[in-house]
Short mmCIF file of C-alpha atoms and ligand atoms in Angstrom, two decimals:
data_model
loop_
_atom_site.label_atom_id
_atom_site.label_comp_id
_atom_site.label_asym_id
_atom_site.label_seq_id
_atom_site.Cartn_x
_atom_site.Cartn_y
_atom_site.Cartn_z
CA MET A 1 -113.04 208.97 53.12
CA ALA A 2 -112.00 205.50 52.04
CA SER A 3 -108.79 205.03 50.06
CA LYS A 4 -108.72 207.49 47.19
CA ASP A 5 -106.96 207.15 43.87
CA GLN A 6 -107.48 208.79 40.50
CA LYS A 7 -110.72 206.86 40.12
CA GLY A 8 -112.11 208.35 43.32
CA PRO A 9 -113.10 206.48 46.46
CA GLY A 10 -113.08 202.68 46.24
CA ARG A 11 -116.26 200.81 45.48
CA ILE A 12 -118.43 199.84 48.42
CA PHE A 13 -120.02 196.45 47.77
CA LEU A 14 -123.31 195.14 49.14
CA SER A 15 -121.96 192.20 51.13
CA PRO A 16 -118.46 191.12 50.07
CA PRO A 17 -116.49 188.29 51.70
CA HIS A 18 -114.58 189.24 54.86
CA LEU A 19 -111.59 187.06 55.68
CA SER A 20 -110.71 186.42 59.33
CA GLY A 21 -107.03 185.81 58.52
CA GLU A 22 -107.21 182.22 59.81
CA GLU A 23 -108.42 180.69 56.55
CA LEU A 24 -105.01 180.11 54.93
CA GLU A 25 -103.72 178.20 57.95
CA TYR A 26 -106.70 175.81 57.77
CA VAL A 27 -106.22 175.47 54.01
CA ARG A 28 -102.50 174.83 54.53
CA ARG A 29 -103.39 171.97 56.91
CA ALA A 30 -105.74 170.52 54.33
CA PHE A 31 -102.96 170.64 51.74
CA ALA A 32 -100.39 169.20 54.16
CA SER A 33 -102.63 166.20 54.81
CA ASN A 34 -103.31 165.82 51.06
CA TYR A 35 -107.09 165.85 51.58
CA ILE A 36 -107.76 167.74 48.37
CA ALA A 37 -111.06 165.91 48.02
CA PRO A 38 -114.77 166.18 48.77
CA LEU A 39 -114.19 164.50 52.12
CA GLY A 40 -111.58 164.76 54.83
CA PRO A 41 -110.88 166.02 58.33
CA GLN A 42 -111.72 169.66 57.48
CA VAL A 43 -115.20 168.69 56.25
CA ASP A 44 -115.76 166.68 59.45
CA ALA A 45 -114.55 169.58 61.62
CA PHE A 46 -116.66 172.11 59.71
CA GLU A 47 -119.74 169.91 60.13
CA ARG A 48 -119.05 169.70 63.88
CA ALA A 49 -118.68 173.49 64.04
CA LEU A 50 -122.05 173.87 62.29
CA CYS A 51 -123.64 171.53 64.84
CA GLU A 52 -122.20 173.59 67.70
CA THR A 53 -123.40 176.84 66.16
CA THR A 54 -126.94 175.63 65.45
CA GLY A 55 -127.36 173.37 68.49
CA LEU A 56 -128.39 170.49 66.23
CA ALA A 57 -126.69 167.11 66.29
CA HIS A 58 -126.06 166.42 62.59
CA ALA A 59 -124.84 168.39 59.59
CA ALA A 60 -123.91 167.52 56.02
CA ALA A 61 -121.60 170.05 54.33
CA LEU A 62 -122.65 170.48 50.70
CA SER A 63 -121.69 172.35 47.55
CA SER A 64 -124.40 175.04 47.92
CA GLY A 65 -127.49 176.09 49.80
CA THR A 66 -129.53 175.29 46.71
CA ALA A 67 -128.14 171.72 46.76
CA ALA A 68 -129.02 171.47 50.47
CA MET A 69 -132.60 172.56 49.72
CA HIS A 70 -132.81 170.03 46.86
CA LEU A 71 -131.71 167.17 49.13
CA GLY A 72 -133.90 168.34 52.02
CA LEU A 73 -137.02 168.46 49.86
CA ARG A 74 -136.27 165.10 48.25
CA LEU A 75 -135.79 163.51 51.69
CA LEU A 76 -139.17 164.88 52.79
CA GLY A 77 -140.62 162.91 49.91
CA VAL A 78 -141.28 165.76 47.47
CA GLY A 79 -141.81 164.40 43.97
CA PRO A 80 -143.58 165.10 40.66
CA GLY A 81 -146.95 166.83 41.04
CA ASP A 82 -146.57 167.49 44.77
CA LEU A 83 -147.21 170.88 46.36
CA VAL A 84 -144.69 172.76 48.50
CA LEU A 85 -145.65 175.93 50.39
CA ALA A 86 -142.88 178.53 50.35
CA SER A 87 -142.22 182.17 51.23
CA THR A 88 -142.80 184.40 48.22
CA LEU A 89 -140.34 187.00 49.50
CA THR A 90 -137.12 185.06 49.03
CA PHE A 91 -134.22 184.25 46.73
CA ILE A 92 -134.71 181.84 43.82
CA GLY A 93 -132.36 179.22 45.34
CA SER A 94 -134.95 178.69 48.05
CA VAL A 95 -137.61 177.48 45.62
CA SER A 96 -135.97 176.36 42.35
CA PRO A 97 -135.32 172.92 43.93
CA ILE A 98 -139.12 172.46 44.17
CA ARG A 99 -139.06 172.53 40.36
CA PHE A 100 -135.96 170.27 40.16
CA LEU A 101 -138.20 167.62 41.74
CA GLY A 102 -141.13 168.26 39.39
CA ALA A 103 -143.28 169.68 42.19
CA ASP A 104 -145.32 172.91 42.26
CA PRO A 105 -144.61 175.80 44.62
CA VAL A 106 -147.51 177.55 46.33
CA PHE A 107 -146.38 180.92 47.63
CA VAL A 108 -147.30 182.50 50.95
CA ASP A 109 -147.01 186.22 51.69
CA SER A 110 -144.98 187.87 54.48
CA ASP A 111 -146.35 189.65 57.51
CA GLN A 112 -145.56 193.31 58.19
CA GLU A 113 -143.94 192.73 61.58
CA THR A 114 -141.21 190.29 60.53
CA TRP A 115 -141.22 190.31 56.70
CA ASN A 116 -141.28 186.51 56.97
CA MET A 117 -143.95 183.94 56.11
CA ASP A 118 -147.23 185.00 57.73
CA PRO A 119 -148.27 182.13 60.05
CA GLY A 120 -151.96 183.11 59.90
CA LEU A 121 -151.88 183.05 56.13
CA LEU A 122 -150.05 179.71 56.17
CA ALA A 123 -152.86 178.27 58.34
CA GLN A 124 -155.42 179.58 55.83
CA ALA A 125 -153.48 178.14 52.91
CA LEU A 126 -153.25 174.71 54.55
CA LYS A 127 -156.97 174.77 55.34
CA THR A 128 -157.93 175.83 51.82
CA LEU A 129 -155.74 173.13 50.27
CA ASP A 130 -157.09 170.54 52.72
CA ARG A 131 -160.66 171.34 51.64
CA GLU A 132 -159.53 170.71 48.08
CA GLY A 133 -158.10 167.36 49.13
CA ARG A 134 -154.51 168.53 48.68
CA ARG A 135 -151.84 167.99 51.29
CA PRO A 136 -148.52 169.79 50.64
CA LYS A 137 -145.39 167.72 51.18
CA ALA A 138 -143.46 170.50 52.94
CA VAL A 139 -143.45 174.12 54.06
CA VAL A 140 -140.31 176.17 53.34
CA PRO A 141 -140.13 179.46 55.25
CA THR A 142 -137.15 181.75 54.61
CA ASP A 143 -135.39 183.52 57.50
CA LEU A 144 -135.26 186.74 55.49
CA TYR A 145 -132.18 188.95 55.66
CA GLY A 146 -131.10 187.12 58.80
CA GLN A 147 -134.33 187.36 60.77
CA SER A 148 -135.85 184.10 61.98
CA ALA A 149 -139.37 183.24 60.89
CA ASP A 150 -141.87 182.59 63.70
CA TYR A 151 -141.37 178.81 63.83
CA GLU A 152 -143.62 178.08 66.82
CA ARG A 153 -146.60 179.59 65.00
CA LEU A 154 -145.65 178.04 61.66
CA LEU A 155 -145.28 174.60 63.27
CA THR A 156 -148.59 175.00 65.06
CA ALA A 157 -150.27 175.73 61.73
CA CYS A 158 -148.68 172.64 60.16
CA ARG A 159 -149.31 170.20 63.02
CA PRO A 160 -152.97 169.28 62.28
CA TYR A 161 -151.95 168.30 58.75
CA GLY A 162 -148.66 166.59 59.61
CA VAL A 163 -146.74 168.72 57.11
CA PRO A 164 -142.99 169.06 57.86
CA VAL A 165 -141.16 172.40 57.87
CA LEU A 166 -137.82 172.78 56.10
CA ALA A 167 -136.17 176.05 57.16
CA ASP A 168 -134.33 178.17 54.61
CA SER A 169 -131.83 179.71 57.02
CA ALA A 170 -129.33 180.50 54.26
CA GLU A 171 -129.21 184.16 55.30
CA ALA A 172 -129.59 183.60 59.03
CA LEU A 173 -126.48 181.86 60.39
CA GLY A 174 -125.91 183.24 63.89
CA ALA A 175 -129.49 184.53 64.26
CA THR A 176 -131.61 183.33 67.18
CA TYR A 177 -135.22 182.35 67.81
CA MET A 178 -136.58 181.98 71.36
CA GLY A 179 -133.14 181.20 72.75
CA GLY A 180 -132.20 178.67 70.05
CA HIS A 181 -130.76 179.08 66.57
CA ALA A 182 -133.03 180.39 63.80
CA GLY A 183 -134.52 177.47 61.89
CA SER A 184 -133.47 174.86 64.44
CA ARG A 185 -137.03 173.88 65.39
CA ALA A 186 -137.79 172.77 61.83
CA ARG A 187 -137.30 169.17 60.62
CA ALA A 188 -134.11 170.35 58.94
CA MET A 189 -132.38 173.60 58.15
CA VAL A 190 -130.63 174.81 55.00
CA LEU A 191 -127.52 176.99 55.24
CA SER A 192 -125.49 178.75 52.55
CA PHE A 193 -121.83 179.79 52.47
CA ASN A 194 -122.01 181.64 49.18
CA GLY A 195 -119.60 184.59 48.81
CA ASN A 196 -122.18 187.18 49.88
CA LYS A 197 -123.37 185.40 53.05
CA ILE A 198 -122.34 186.24 56.62
CA ILE A 199 -119.62 183.60 56.43
CA THR A 200 -118.42 182.04 53.21
CA THR A 201 -116.51 179.11 51.75
CA SER A 202 -116.60 180.94 48.37
CA GLY A 203 -119.44 178.56 47.57
CA GLY A 204 -121.06 175.99 49.81
CA GLY A 205 -124.03 175.01 51.91
CA ALA A 206 -125.26 172.56 54.51
CA LEU A 207 -128.26 170.55 55.59
CA VAL A 208 -128.52 170.48 59.39
CA SER A 209 -130.95 168.51 61.54
CA SER A 210 -131.43 166.61 64.78
CA ASP A 211 -132.51 163.64 62.63
CA LYS A 212 -129.44 161.45 62.08
CA ALA A 213 -131.05 159.22 59.47
CA LEU A 214 -132.05 162.24 57.38
CA VAL A 215 -128.56 163.77 57.41
CA ASP A 216 -126.89 160.40 56.73
CA GLU A 217 -129.20 159.92 53.77
CA ALA A 218 -128.42 163.46 52.53
CA ARG A 219 -124.70 162.70 52.71
CA SER A 220 -125.20 159.50 50.75
CA LEU A 221 -127.33 161.17 48.06
CA ALA A 222 -124.72 163.95 47.85
CA GLN A 223 -122.07 161.35 47.05
CA GLN A 224 -123.75 159.59 44.12
CA ALA A 225 -125.84 157.35 46.40
CA ARG A 226 -123.37 154.52 46.49
CA ASP A 227 -124.47 151.40 48.33
CA PRO A 228 -122.05 149.89 50.90
CA GLY A 229 -119.55 147.41 49.46
CA PRO A 230 -116.17 147.36 47.70
CA HIS A 231 -117.50 147.87 44.18
CA TYR A 232 -119.77 150.63 42.87
CA GLU A 233 -123.34 149.55 43.42
CA HIS A 234 -126.29 151.94 43.03
CA SER A 235 -129.94 151.36 43.80
CA THR A 236 -131.06 154.98 43.64
CA ILE A 237 -129.99 158.09 41.71
CA GLY A 238 -127.88 160.55 43.68
CA TYR A 239 -125.93 163.74 43.01
CA ASN A 240 -122.42 165.11 43.32
CA TYR A 241 -123.16 167.72 45.99
CA ARG A 242 -120.43 167.32 48.63
CA LEU A 243 -118.37 170.30 49.80
CA SER A 244 -114.68 170.19 48.92
CA ASN A 245 -112.40 169.60 51.90
CA VAL A 246 -110.34 172.64 50.83
CA LEU A 247 -113.41 174.86 50.96
CA ALA A 248 -114.44 173.39 54.32
CA ALA A 249 -111.02 174.59 55.55
CA VAL A 250 -111.96 178.11 54.45
CA GLY A 251 -115.22 177.67 56.36
CA LEU A 252 -113.33 176.71 59.53
CA GLY A 253 -111.40 179.97 59.35
CA GLN A 254 -114.64 181.88 58.78
CA ILE A 255 -116.94 180.35 61.37
CA ARG A 256 -114.58 181.26 64.22
CA ALA A 257 -115.44 184.90 63.54
CA LEU A 258 -119.23 184.43 63.33
CA ASP A 259 -120.09 186.13 66.63
CA GLN A 260 -117.97 189.16 65.68
CA ARG A 261 -119.62 189.23 62.26
CA VAL A 262 -123.11 189.26 63.75
CA ASP A 263 -122.12 192.05 66.14
CA LYS A 264 -120.67 194.09 63.29
CA LYS A 265 -123.71 193.53 61.03
CA ARG A 266 -125.92 194.74 63.86
CA ARG A 267 -123.72 197.80 64.43
CA ILE A 268 -123.94 198.63 60.71
CA PHE A 269 -127.74 198.50 60.90
CA LYS A 270 -127.73 200.71 63.99
CA TYR A 271 -125.42 203.20 62.29
CA TYR A 272 -127.78 203.59 59.33
CA GLN A 273 -130.74 203.79 61.67
CA GLN A 274 -129.21 206.62 63.67
CA ALA A 275 -127.85 208.41 60.61
CA LEU A 276 -131.16 208.34 58.70
CA ALA A 277 -133.87 208.14 61.33
CA GLY A 278 -134.55 211.89 61.36
CA LEU A 279 -135.44 211.94 57.67
CA PRO A 280 -139.12 211.86 56.68
CA GLY A 281 -140.30 208.79 54.79
CA VAL A 282 -137.49 206.44 55.87
CA GLY A 283 -138.34 203.14 57.59
CA PHE A 284 -136.25 200.17 58.65
CA MET A 285 -136.68 196.41 58.63
CA PRO A 286 -138.28 195.63 62.01
CA GLU A 287 -136.74 193.18 64.47
CA ALA A 288 -139.15 190.65 65.93
CA GLY A 289 -139.24 190.36 69.73
CA TYR A 290 -138.73 186.57 69.66
CA GLY A 291 -135.10 186.59 68.57
CA ARG A 292 -131.95 188.32 67.47
CA CYS A 293 -131.57 189.14 63.79
CA ASN A 294 -128.06 188.76 62.34
CA ARG A 295 -128.82 191.79 60.08
CA TRP A 296 -127.19 190.02 57.15
CA LEU A 297 -128.34 192.95 55.05
CA SER A 298 -129.48 196.33 56.38
CA VAL A 299 -132.75 197.12 54.63
CA ILE A 300 -134.57 200.46 54.55
CA LEU A 301 -138.01 201.41 53.23
CA LEU A 302 -138.49 204.64 51.34
CA ASP A 303 -141.78 206.44 50.94
CA GLN A 304 -141.24 208.32 47.68
CA GLN A 305 -143.75 211.07 48.58
CA ALA A 306 -142.45 211.80 52.04
CA PHE A 307 -138.76 211.22 51.36
CA GLY A 308 -138.62 212.90 47.98
CA ALA A 309 -137.01 209.97 46.15
CA GLY A 310 -137.87 206.31 45.67
CA PRO A 311 -135.58 203.31 46.20
CA ASP A 312 -134.54 203.22 42.56
CA GLN A 313 -133.49 206.88 42.50
CA VAL A 314 -131.54 206.36 45.71
CA ARG A 315 -129.95 203.21 44.33
CA LEU A 316 -128.79 205.15 41.24
CA ALA A 317 -127.51 208.04 43.37
CA LEU A 318 -125.48 205.52 45.39
CA GLU A 319 -124.23 203.88 42.19
CA ALA A 320 -123.03 207.28 40.97
CA GLU A 321 -120.90 207.38 44.13
CA ASN A 322 -119.56 203.89 43.40
CA ILE A 323 -121.71 202.32 46.11
CA GLU A 324 -123.64 199.09 45.50
CA ALA A 325 -127.23 198.83 46.75
CA ARG A 326 -129.96 196.39 45.68
CA PRO A 327 -133.74 196.24 45.65
CA VAL A 328 -135.40 193.86 48.10
CA TRP A 329 -135.90 190.35 46.60
CA LYS A 330 -138.54 190.44 43.90
CA PRO A 331 -141.36 188.19 45.16
CA MET A 332 -141.45 184.73 43.58
CA HIS A 333 -145.12 185.05 42.61
CA LEU A 334 -144.12 187.95 40.33
CA GLN A 335 -141.33 186.01 38.61
CA PRO A 336 -141.91 185.05 34.98
CA VAL A 337 -140.67 181.52 35.71
CA PHE A 338 -143.47 181.03 38.27
CA ARG A 339 -146.25 182.63 36.22
CA GLY A 340 -149.50 180.85 36.98
CA CYS A 341 -148.34 179.50 40.36
CA ARG A 342 -150.72 179.91 43.22
CA VAL A 343 -150.11 182.57 45.88
CA PHE A 344 -151.84 183.28 49.20
CA GLY A 345 -151.78 187.04 49.73
CA GLY A 346 -148.85 188.81 48.10
CA ALA A 347 -149.50 192.50 48.72
CA VAL A 348 -147.10 192.76 51.67
CA ALA A 349 -144.17 191.28 49.73
CA GLU A 350 -145.00 193.46 46.71
CA ASP A 351 -145.01 196.58 48.87
CA LEU A 352 -141.66 195.65 50.46
CA PHE A 353 -140.23 195.06 46.97
CA ASN A 354 -141.51 198.45 45.81
CA ARG A 355 -140.28 200.44 48.80
CA GLY A 356 -137.25 198.47 50.03
CA LEU A 357 -133.55 199.02 49.44
CA CYS A 358 -130.70 196.82 50.72
CA LEU A 359 -127.73 198.92 51.81
CA PRO A 360 -124.04 197.95 51.90
CA SER A 361 -123.64 195.60 54.86
CA GLY A 362 -120.16 194.11 54.51
CA THR A 363 -118.58 193.50 57.90
CA ALA A 364 -115.33 195.16 56.82
CA LEU A 365 -117.12 198.52 56.35
CA THR A 366 -115.46 201.43 58.14
CA GLU A 367 -117.31 204.28 59.80
CA GLU A 368 -116.17 206.49 56.89
CA ASP A 369 -117.72 204.01 54.42
CA MET A 370 -121.01 204.00 56.31
CA GLU A 371 -121.03 207.78 56.43
CA ARG A 372 -120.39 207.87 52.67
CA VAL A 373 -123.50 205.71 52.22
CA ALA A 374 -125.66 207.61 54.70
CA GLY A 375 -124.50 210.98 53.39
CA THR A 376 -125.44 210.05 49.82
CA ILE A 377 -128.89 208.93 50.96
CA ARG A 378 -129.37 212.12 52.98
CA GLU A 379 -128.65 214.16 49.86
CA CYS A 380 -131.56 212.45 48.10
CA SER A 381 -134.02 213.60 50.75
CA ARG A 382 -136.44 216.43 50.01
CA THR A 383 -135.44 218.04 53.32
CA ASN A 384 -132.07 218.56 51.68
CA VAL A 385 -133.40 220.70 48.78
C1 PLP B 1 -128.20 182.37 49.22
C2 PLP B 1 -129.55 181.81 49.40
C3 PLP B 1 -129.89 180.50 48.98
C4 PLP B 1 -129.02 179.66 48.11
O1 PLP B 1 -127.77 179.42 48.54
P1 PLP B 1 -126.59 179.11 47.48
O2 PLP B 1 -125.50 178.64 48.38
O3 PLP B 1 -126.27 180.39 46.78
O4 PLP B 1 -127.06 178.04 46.56
C5 PLP B 1 -131.15 180.03 49.27
N1 PLP B 1 -132.05 180.77 49.92
C6 PLP B 1 -131.79 182.02 50.31
C7 PLP B 1 -132.84 182.77 51.04
C8 PLP B 1 -130.54 182.60 50.06
O5 PLP B 1 -130.30 183.86 50.41
#
């Protein structure tokens, strides 16, 4: 059992930060050089590390993944009244920037095999909109829970209409697709270094692309869109979205451990799979054959009838043991804030929301911790009564 005190075993969180031990040294260097600013050598080095990891040539380190999505959409020309096609099964930060720009999201359902945007349904959506004389400005697929979307098929669907793809790879750093990095075939890719992600800067994000002009423009917009020259001259409205150099130093300490983190996340998933597979009514998030999932979160599906308890009962049983679990993302087309927005399909995402449960997936989990989680779930099973 994990460390016990009078309050019982320590809390097991869903996906807490995991320090490599190198972070403070990078932060110390940032302090020593006095670059306590939103630019500096640590930002440059972190951007280079992101390029190496993704295989893309250019990266702008930013204050959040949401900021990166905002800039990416704006640079693809999204403006008031435009349409943007997006995964419905995602986190709000993926799609709220569509609204920041005054545009309207149109949601697309997931497929069963990958839980990501269904390429066939995307093709249908594009065709339907085309018949109505509407051409969306962008398509934003999410690489859900660290599994790459099927970019070749998504890009093929978009090609006849010339619609660019902006990948939301916020959960998928270190995941692969057909030998490359998840999201890297899109026009640009959004990353997040929020505290719960596979690596963190406490808060942060990036826009990564092979398009130099796009990333340069993102960097400029992120720094108040200042025109060149000694005085402050502005011919467009920008934002204050740059990543602090101090936080980039944290990121440098984190990204060194990425491969180990992916391996550990995958071992956690495998542990749960082996520990629970014998139980009736338990399913697991599938892994697509085209790539390697980083298993950012381990997600199970529970069939209430067969298992004897639904995801909410299991979540509460875990909570009673001081273990944090969460439902699968509630689909965007069911969110009050997007009431009235159009959706193509939706039943797959709704079913995953109703049956899914995200289990503790922090890379510092011990075998004892994982057994505590699995044991609690086993006790909820009807085969146990
Ligand atoms: C975390 C996340 C974001 C937003 O990133 P922040 O850095 O928290 O702004 C966007 N999309 C998805 C799918 C995410 O999981």
